[in-house]
Amino acid sequence: MKGSLISMLPLLASWRVEASMSSAAPAMSETAAEGFLSQGKTCCAALKLALPEKVSYAGSSSYNDSLASYWSLQEEDLRPTCVVSPTESHDVALAMALLNIGGRFLPGKCDFAVRSGGHTPFAGAANIQQGITIDLSGLKRVSPSEDLSTVTVGVGNRWAQVYSQLDALGIAIGGGRVASVGVGGLTLGGGVSFFSPRYGFVCDEVVRFEIVLASGVLTNVTQASHPDLFKALKGGSNNFGIVTEFESMAFKQGKFWGGSIVNDISAKDAQFAAFEALAGSSNYDPYAALINSYAFSAAEKTWIIANNIQYTKAEENPPFFQNFTSLPQIYSTMRISNLTDFALEIAESSPSGRRQLMVTATFANSAELMSKIFDATNATAQTLSHVPNLAFSLTFQPMPTAITSKAAARGGNSLGLGAADGNLFNALLNVSWDTEADDEIIEQEAKALFAKNRASASELGLFNEYEYLNYAADWQDPIRGYGPESVAHLRAVSRKYDPRGVFQKQLPGGFKLFD
Ligand SMILES: Cc1cc2nc3c(=O)[nH]c(=O)nc-3n(C[C@H](O)[C@H](O)[C@H](O)COP(=O)(O)OP(=O)(O)OC[C@H]3O[C@@H](n4cnc5c(N)ncnc54)[C@H](O)[C@@H]3O)c2cc1C
Ligand SMILES: *[C@@H]1O[C@H](CO)[C@@H](O)[C@H](O)[C@H]1NC(C)=O
Ligand SMILES: *[C@@H]1O[C@H](CO)[C@@H](O)[C@H](O)[C@H]1NC(C)=O
Ligand SMILES: *[C@@H]1O[C@H](CO)[C@@H](O)[C@H](O)[C@H]1NC(C)=O
Ligand SMILES: *[C@@H]1O[C@H](CO)[C@@H](O)[C@H](O)[C@H]1NC(C)=O
Ligand SMILES: *[C@@H]1O[C@H](CO)[C@@H](O)[C@H](O)[C@H]1NC(C)=O
Ligand SMILES: *[C@@H]1O[C@H](CO)[C@@H](O)[C@H](O)[C@H]1NC(C)=O
């Protein structure tokens, strides 16, 4: 640790003076006061003193690099007062301790954001306009245990950096299917991997989180040490602390069969039927992972079907996927290869630097409903087809009980899903465009579309309250969708470990626990 809290005391004392001045100095002109206490500046100065090499301001290359590495333009466009770039867990602890004290003496002046891979689309989820952004991308540890039964992963990794090291050892852990996506946010929001039908959500495979609590205390959280917090972190996103690394159970994994198959849109009804049969199978093949996407071409106003199919063992053309693989194909990249290679393939279709929207909902498995959702989505796409450079896609993913039932044996998670929910599917709308002027119409249309989808599902008795947090738009409320029991647990854990509500108020971004 570079600086200690003791060495910060003179500075903290000066804050006290500032804080009292700000409330008891009516003579000071408002602009002067504002300049003096301008949002974030004082906190940044303290952080700079404590971590001189790791705090950067506008104009510097590390500040620029941090902004440039967000996925969406909405996040990249925000301008924090400073960026803190820790390279070890203790840096995070020191920064958090200072932010805690700063937030106490200067309420509203030390607001902060926490980011790992920065792949959340909406503004403010993992960045902040005036304030402090803690950019965890320097926490890059990837260390398998000696017997290869677990892997410890720093939250600053992207999944490709993890997989390329594990592929070489013949092991894997559950993680994102897209190489460029971040480790921290994905894991804390749930996480769907190619291996989910074998092992559950990505968070279900975690056996230890290392976390900095609101107080600045750095601690390890396991099922044995803090069962309440351990469970809360699995789906609790940024509400409990700053996670620095986690340790996940690993498994032997060699090459496997996977890739993409593109079909003509005329096959859509056959796809919905094949999807329903697969996702509803009473004997779900745990090696089978599917991303069933419908992509709109705004230029031609037509659609194309793209399936991402993975079978996580080295077996070509398994019978479980036959209903998909037997349909006429436009092209196919199906092959036997390694996890890194498949994750890189999917990343090619997700460039950064554009405006982005994701919206999600969960429904009981049904081809009839998929067809209704597709038709409604098509109508929306036609309405928006004038938007310059529009990329617009609808994705269905199976969420069978094979995935949702795995948590129970591992300390549980916060998602509120289980075998009782039956076989579900996730619907994801995914829109990319270039100009801010189009934000409003896109948001309006997407909201209307999801209201319509919800109504269609309710009519058929197929609606489920769960909304996958990692795909949710900022107007959605995924934590409420976890259900009242989970929400009550999350709130109780927050009161216990963060009694002042630092992660509720001082960290405004993302999805919060209290209304
Ligand atoms: C192209 C693309 C592909 C995707 N593929 C998948 C996929 O295969 N499977 C899947 O499940 N999801 C997928 N997602 C969704 C993905 O899980 C979310 O975007 C997730 O937020 C990404 O994590 P991140 O670390 O990059 O996010 P960030 O934007 O950095 O963080 C997300 C949220 O988590 C909080 N957070 C991040 N790190 C920490 C931390 N260490 N401690 C406390 N809070 C933290 C942030 O404050 C923020 O609110 C994909 C998204 C995109 C854009
Ligand atoms: C950082 O970006 C700003 C604004 O785009 C630019 O003026 C500045 O030169 C950049 N700094 C570095 C070191 O590249
Ligand atoms: C994974 O596959 C790619 C593509 O075939 C190859 O270049 C790479 O070396 C492989 N990695 C490992 C660790 O086997
Ligand atoms: C958490 O546990 C890991 C592995 O045992 C250890 O390396 C790390 O130092 C621990 N962290 C804390 C804060 O105790
Ligand atoms: C394939 O489709 C047939 C006919 O609908 C169905 O009976 C079968 O269960 C499906 N197979 C799988 C693995 O989904
Ligand atoms: C969103 O759609 C793009 C194509 O428009 C695709 O590349 C990307 O993988 C999709 N994102 C997710 C999270 O599925
Ligand atoms: C989408 O909607 C348009 C306009 O109503 C229609 O012409 C087209 O056939 C629809 N596409 C599909 C694949 O259903």
XYZ file of C-alpha atoms in Angstrom, residues 19-394:
376
model
C -17.560 20.872 4.661
C -18.409 23.319 7.414
C -17.600 26.254 5.137
C -19.928 24.943 2.506
C -22.864 24.993 4.888
C -21.919 27.962 7.052
C -20.442 30.475 4.654
C -23.380 32.356 3.181
C -21.101 35.277 2.361
C -19.251 33.253 -0.221
C -20.731 33.772 -3.669
C -22.444 30.783 -5.114
C -20.106 30.446 -8.060
C -17.080 30.701 -5.808
C -18.490 28.022 -3.558
C -19.234 25.921 -6.554
C -15.750 26.354 -7.906
C -14.319 25.561 -4.510
C -16.310 22.430 -3.987
C -16.920 21.615 -7.614
C -18.195 18.103 -7.953
C -15.554 15.494 -7.355
C -12.532 17.812 -7.364
C -11.738 17.613 -3.669
C -12.134 13.878 -3.615
C -9.936 13.520 -6.646
C -7.224 15.592 -4.978
C -7.271 13.303 -1.958
C -7.208 10.210 -4.127
C -4.316 11.643 -6.122
C -2.372 12.202 -2.909
C -3.013 8.639 -1.776
C -2.478 6.934 -5.140
C -0.374 9.403 -7.126
C 0.401 7.089 -10.040
C -3.112 5.741 -10.330
C -5.351 8.780 -10.565
C -5.708 10.538 -13.891
C -7.431 13.657 -15.155
C -8.872 14.799 -18.474
C -6.187 15.263 -21.093
C -3.964 12.421 -19.943
C -3.560 9.255 -21.940
C -4.741 6.937 -19.161
C -7.921 8.991 -18.740
C -8.462 8.870 -22.505
C -7.760 5.128 -22.665
C -10.231 4.419 -19.917
C -13.020 6.277 -21.724
C -12.122 4.779 -25.088
C -12.486 1.257 -23.727
C -16.206 1.460 -22.937
C -18.387 -0.557 -25.289
C -21.153 1.995 -25.903
C -20.847 5.608 -26.891
C -23.315 6.603 -24.158
C -20.802 5.449 -21.517
C -17.756 6.748 -23.384
C -19.317 10.217 -23.641
C -19.454 10.819 -19.870
C -16.628 12.855 -18.327
C -15.605 11.869 -14.799
C -13.585 14.427 -12.847
C -10.905 11.788 -12.416
C -10.335 8.120 -13.072
C -8.797 5.847 -10.444
C -6.964 2.887 -11.967
C -5.994 0.431 -9.241
C -3.503 -2.318 -9.978
C -4.007 -4.268 -6.752
C -6.784 -4.932 -4.285
C -5.262 -2.654 -1.633
C -5.459 0.314 -4.005
C -9.193 -0.258 -4.226
C -9.463 -0.488 -0.449
C -7.630 2.801 0.034
C -9.719 4.562 -2.597
C -12.921 3.251 -1.033
C -11.889 4.370 2.458
C -11.275 7.887 1.170
C -14.503 7.970 -0.787
C -16.390 6.816 2.276
C -14.996 9.612 4.418
C -15.351 12.130 1.611
C -18.967 11.157 1.121
C -19.612 11.676 4.805
C -18.160 15.197 5.015
C -19.114 16.400 1.574
C -22.374 14.671 0.741
C -22.954 14.516 -2.987
C -19.409 15.647 -3.776
C -17.693 12.264 -3.818
C -20.035 10.254 -5.973
C -18.372 7.455 -7.863
C -18.804 4.715 -10.461
C -17.267 1.260 -10.651
C -16.376 -0.441 -13.876
C -14.803 -3.683 -15.009
C -15.178 -4.360 -18.748
C -17.533 -1.413 -19.318
C -19.968 -3.384 -21.459
C -23.207 -2.079 -19.998
C -24.815 0.025 -22.738
C -26.570 2.770 -20.805
C -24.995 5.985 -19.533
C -23.932 5.972 -15.899
C -23.972 2.221 -15.247
C -20.204 2.061 -14.946
C -19.101 5.656 -15.551
C -20.084 9.030 -14.087
C -20.397 12.618 -15.249
C -18.331 14.659 -12.748
C -17.328 12.309 -10.008
C -14.854 9.494 -9.679
C -14.706 6.439 -11.907
C -12.906 3.465 -10.451
C -11.649 1.584 -13.481
C -10.762 -1.938 -12.395
C -9.233 -3.005 -15.688
C -5.753 -3.147 -14.118
C -6.808 -6.111 -11.932
C -5.703 -8.754 -14.383
C -4.826 -11.789 -12.310
C -5.649 -15.201 -13.804
C -4.337 -17.912 -11.499
C -5.380 -21.536 -11.526
C -5.009 -23.412 -8.236
C -2.233 -25.987 -8.123
C -4.600 -28.930 -8.658
C -6.493 -26.950 -11.350
C -9.771 -27.323 -9.441
C -10.353 -23.560 -9.237
C -9.217 -20.395 -10.993
C -8.838 -16.967 -9.398
C -9.715 -14.197 -11.796
C -9.147 -10.459 -11.407
C -12.267 -8.501 -12.364
C -10.366 -6.361 -14.868
C -9.913 -9.188 -17.350
C -11.887 -9.611 -20.525
C -13.028 -13.198 -21.047
C -10.597 -13.816 -23.926
C -7.687 -13.131 -21.575
C -9.029 -15.750 -19.182
C -9.884 -18.379 -21.772
C -6.618 -18.201 -23.675
C -4.730 -19.075 -20.488
C -7.132 -21.858 -19.507
C -7.337 -23.418 -22.972
C -3.602 -24.003 -22.790
C -4.155 -26.007 -19.567
C -7.132 -28.010 -20.824
C -9.520 -26.476 -18.289
C -12.310 -23.887 -18.335
C -14.572 -21.869 -16.069
C -18.006 -20.502 -16.925
C -17.875 -16.989 -18.392
C -19.053 -14.731 -21.182
C -19.508 -16.110 -24.666
C -18.099 -12.963 -26.235
C -14.334 -12.519 -25.944
C -14.350 -8.758 -25.361
C -16.889 -8.670 -22.514
C -15.779 -7.889 -18.956
C -15.423 -10.382 -16.160
C -16.638 -8.300 -13.188
C -20.044 -7.029 -14.264
C -21.027 -10.223 -16.048
C -20.319 -12.392 -13.013
C -22.022 -10.109 -10.464
C -25.140 -9.816 -12.635
C -25.580 -13.588 -13.104
C -23.792 -14.586 -16.283
C -24.799 -17.027 -18.988
C -22.015 -19.189 -20.427
C -21.708 -22.033 -22.917
C -21.483 -24.261 -19.838
C -24.581 -22.990 -18.028
C -26.654 -26.141 -18.625
C -23.820 -28.093 -16.999
C -22.991 -25.773 -14.105
C -25.568 -23.000 -13.842
C -25.117 -19.240 -14.077
C -21.551 -17.945 -14.069
C -22.088 -16.600 -10.533
C -23.129 -20.071 -9.334
C -19.621 -21.341 -9.998
C -17.923 -18.757 -7.777
C -16.561 -20.165 -4.509
C -14.909 -16.964 -3.211
C -15.230 -13.256 -3.833
C -12.592 -10.808 -2.658
C -14.406 -7.554 -1.979
C -13.864 -4.053 -0.631
C -16.809 -3.129 1.564
C -18.173 0.400 1.951
C -15.944 0.909 5.001
C -12.837 0.304 2.903
C -12.249 -3.104 4.496
C -10.899 -5.718 2.090
C -12.155 -9.233 2.813
C -12.799 -12.639 1.334
C -16.400 -13.793 1.153
C -17.254 -17.483 0.934
C -20.251 -19.637 1.703
C -18.612 -20.526 5.016
C -17.475 -17.027 6.038
C -20.447 -14.815 5.019
C -23.293 -16.951 3.629
C -25.675 -13.980 3.424
C -23.304 -11.713 1.475
C -22.018 -14.622 -0.615
C -25.532 -15.284 -1.871
C -26.339 -11.586 -2.313
C -23.300 -11.000 -4.530
C -24.561 -13.582 -7.010
C -26.856 -11.278 -8.933
C -26.472 -8.269 -6.612
C -24.309 -6.333 -9.106
C -22.638 -3.241 -7.599
C -24.828 -2.973 -4.489
C -22.537 -4.445 -1.822
C -18.977 -3.455 -2.476
C -16.235 -3.416 -5.073
C -15.248 -6.946 -5.992
C -11.548 -7.174 -6.831
C -11.270 -10.845 -7.779
C -13.173 -14.083 -7.504
C -12.343 -17.757 -7.485
C -14.446 -20.099 -9.604
C -14.658 -23.856 -9.797
C -12.856 -25.102 -12.882
C -13.437 -28.228 -14.910
C -11.561 -30.188 -17.552
C -12.423 -28.860 -20.981
C -10.954 -29.792 -24.313
C -11.960 -28.644 -27.760
C -15.617 -28.810 -28.662
C -18.072 -28.425 -31.540
C -19.511 -24.988 -32.199
C -19.919 -21.984 -34.458
C -22.665 -20.138 -36.295
C -25.258 -21.211 -38.793
C -27.088 -18.624 -40.870
C -30.515 -19.410 -42.341
C -33.036 -17.605 -44.489
C -35.878 -15.894 -42.615
C -38.361 -18.221 -44.358
C -37.228 -20.828 -41.802
C -38.427 -18.776 -38.842
C -41.439 -20.918 -37.940
C -39.314 -24.051 -38.132
C -36.786 -22.296 -35.861
C -39.421 -21.381 -33.278
C -40.648 -24.989 -33.271
C -37.111 -26.363 -33.009
C -36.373 -23.911 -30.186
C -39.501 -24.850 -28.252
C -38.727 -28.567 -28.529
C -35.112 -28.060 -27.456
C -35.688 -25.585 -24.618
C -38.616 -27.654 -23.356
C -36.893 -31.012 -23.601
C -37.566 -33.122 -20.507
C -34.058 -34.437 -20.988
C -32.099 -31.268 -21.766
C -28.650 -32.161 -23.054
C -26.319 -30.348 -20.629
C -23.659 -29.888 -23.324
C -25.988 -27.831 -25.527
C -25.832 -24.022 -25.669
C -27.869 -21.964 -28.118
C -28.153 -18.288 -29.085
C -30.984 -17.961 -31.613
C -30.864 -14.511 -33.280
C -32.918 -12.635 -35.846
C -31.081 -9.710 -37.407
C -32.796 -6.959 -39.367
C -31.246 -5.369 -42.417
C -32.478 -1.776 -42.444
C -31.331 -1.268 -46.036
C -33.398 -4.150 -47.392
C -35.999 -4.181 -44.612
C -35.595 -7.922 -44.356
C -34.379 -10.367 -41.743
C -31.821 -13.119 -41.499
C -31.476 -15.874 -38.886
C -28.176 -16.487 -37.122
C -27.768 -19.324 -34.640
C -24.842 -19.667 -32.370
C -24.648 -23.341 -31.533
C -22.156 -24.845 -29.110
C -21.904 -28.429 -27.965
C -19.264 -28.458 -25.265
C -17.643 -31.757 -26.138
C -15.760 -32.860 -29.237
C -18.735 -34.427 -30.985
C -19.975 -33.219 -34.365
C -23.658 -32.955 -35.226
C -25.163 -34.245 -31.993
C -28.812 -35.363 -32.323
C -29.948 -32.724 -29.811
C -29.360 -29.971 -32.409
C -30.686 -31.892 -35.400
C -33.854 -29.798 -35.689
C -31.623 -26.768 -36.252
C -28.829 -28.333 -38.274
C -31.199 -30.065 -40.700
C -32.669 -26.759 -41.964
C -31.266 -25.295 -45.218
C -28.216 -23.150 -44.456
C -26.881 -19.997 -46.074
C -23.544 -20.598 -44.428
C -22.028 -22.334 -41.472
C -18.839 -22.040 -39.423
C -19.504 -25.185 -37.376
C -16.226 -26.879 -36.447
C -14.294 -28.364 -33.583
C -12.172 -25.740 -31.884
C -11.316 -24.195 -28.506
C -13.208 -21.851 -26.203
C -11.038 -18.823 -27.006
C -11.615 -19.260 -30.711
C -15.415 -19.477 -30.336
C -15.524 -16.453 -28.032
C -13.462 -14.451 -30.527
C -15.768 -15.459 -33.364
C -18.830 -14.073 -31.571
C -17.024 -10.863 -30.617
C -16.612 -9.962 -34.283
C -20.276 -9.029 -34.502
C -20.203 -6.661 -31.500
C -18.014 -3.665 -32.343
C -17.620 -0.913 -29.740
C -17.975 2.832 -30.240
C -21.651 2.986 -31.226
C -24.806 4.012 -29.387
C -26.374 0.919 -27.893
C -29.593 -0.283 -26.332
C -30.397 -3.663 -24.845
C -33.829 -4.582 -23.467
C -34.823 -7.950 -22.087
C -37.696 -10.053 -20.810
C -38.265 -13.626 -19.732
C -41.100 -15.890 -20.756
C -42.190 -19.488 -20.431
C -41.018 -21.542 -23.389
C -43.422 -21.251 -26.352
C -43.063 -21.160 -30.145
C -46.391 -19.379 -30.422
C -45.141 -16.549 -28.221
C -41.819 -16.353 -30.083
C -43.739 -15.880 -33.287
C -45.828 -13.074 -31.765
C -42.705 -11.389 -30.405
C -40.990 -11.679 -33.766
C -43.948 -10.100 -35.599
C -44.124 -7.212 -33.131
C -40.363 -6.733 -33.383
C -40.581 -6.710 -37.155
C -43.203 -3.944 -36.988
C -40.897 -1.904 -34.736
C -37.945 -2.525 -37.044
C -39.897 -1.285 -40.053
C -40.803 1.890 -38.127
C -37.151 2.517 -37.246
C -35.629 1.500 -40.570
C -34.964 5.169 -41.478
C -32.459 5.513 -38.608
C -29.006 5.876 -40.193
C -26.720 2.886 -39.640
C -29.311 0.968 -37.666
C -28.380 -2.519 -36.421
C -31.371 -4.210 -34.905
C -31.633 -7.758 -33.652
C -33.819 -10.014 -31.555
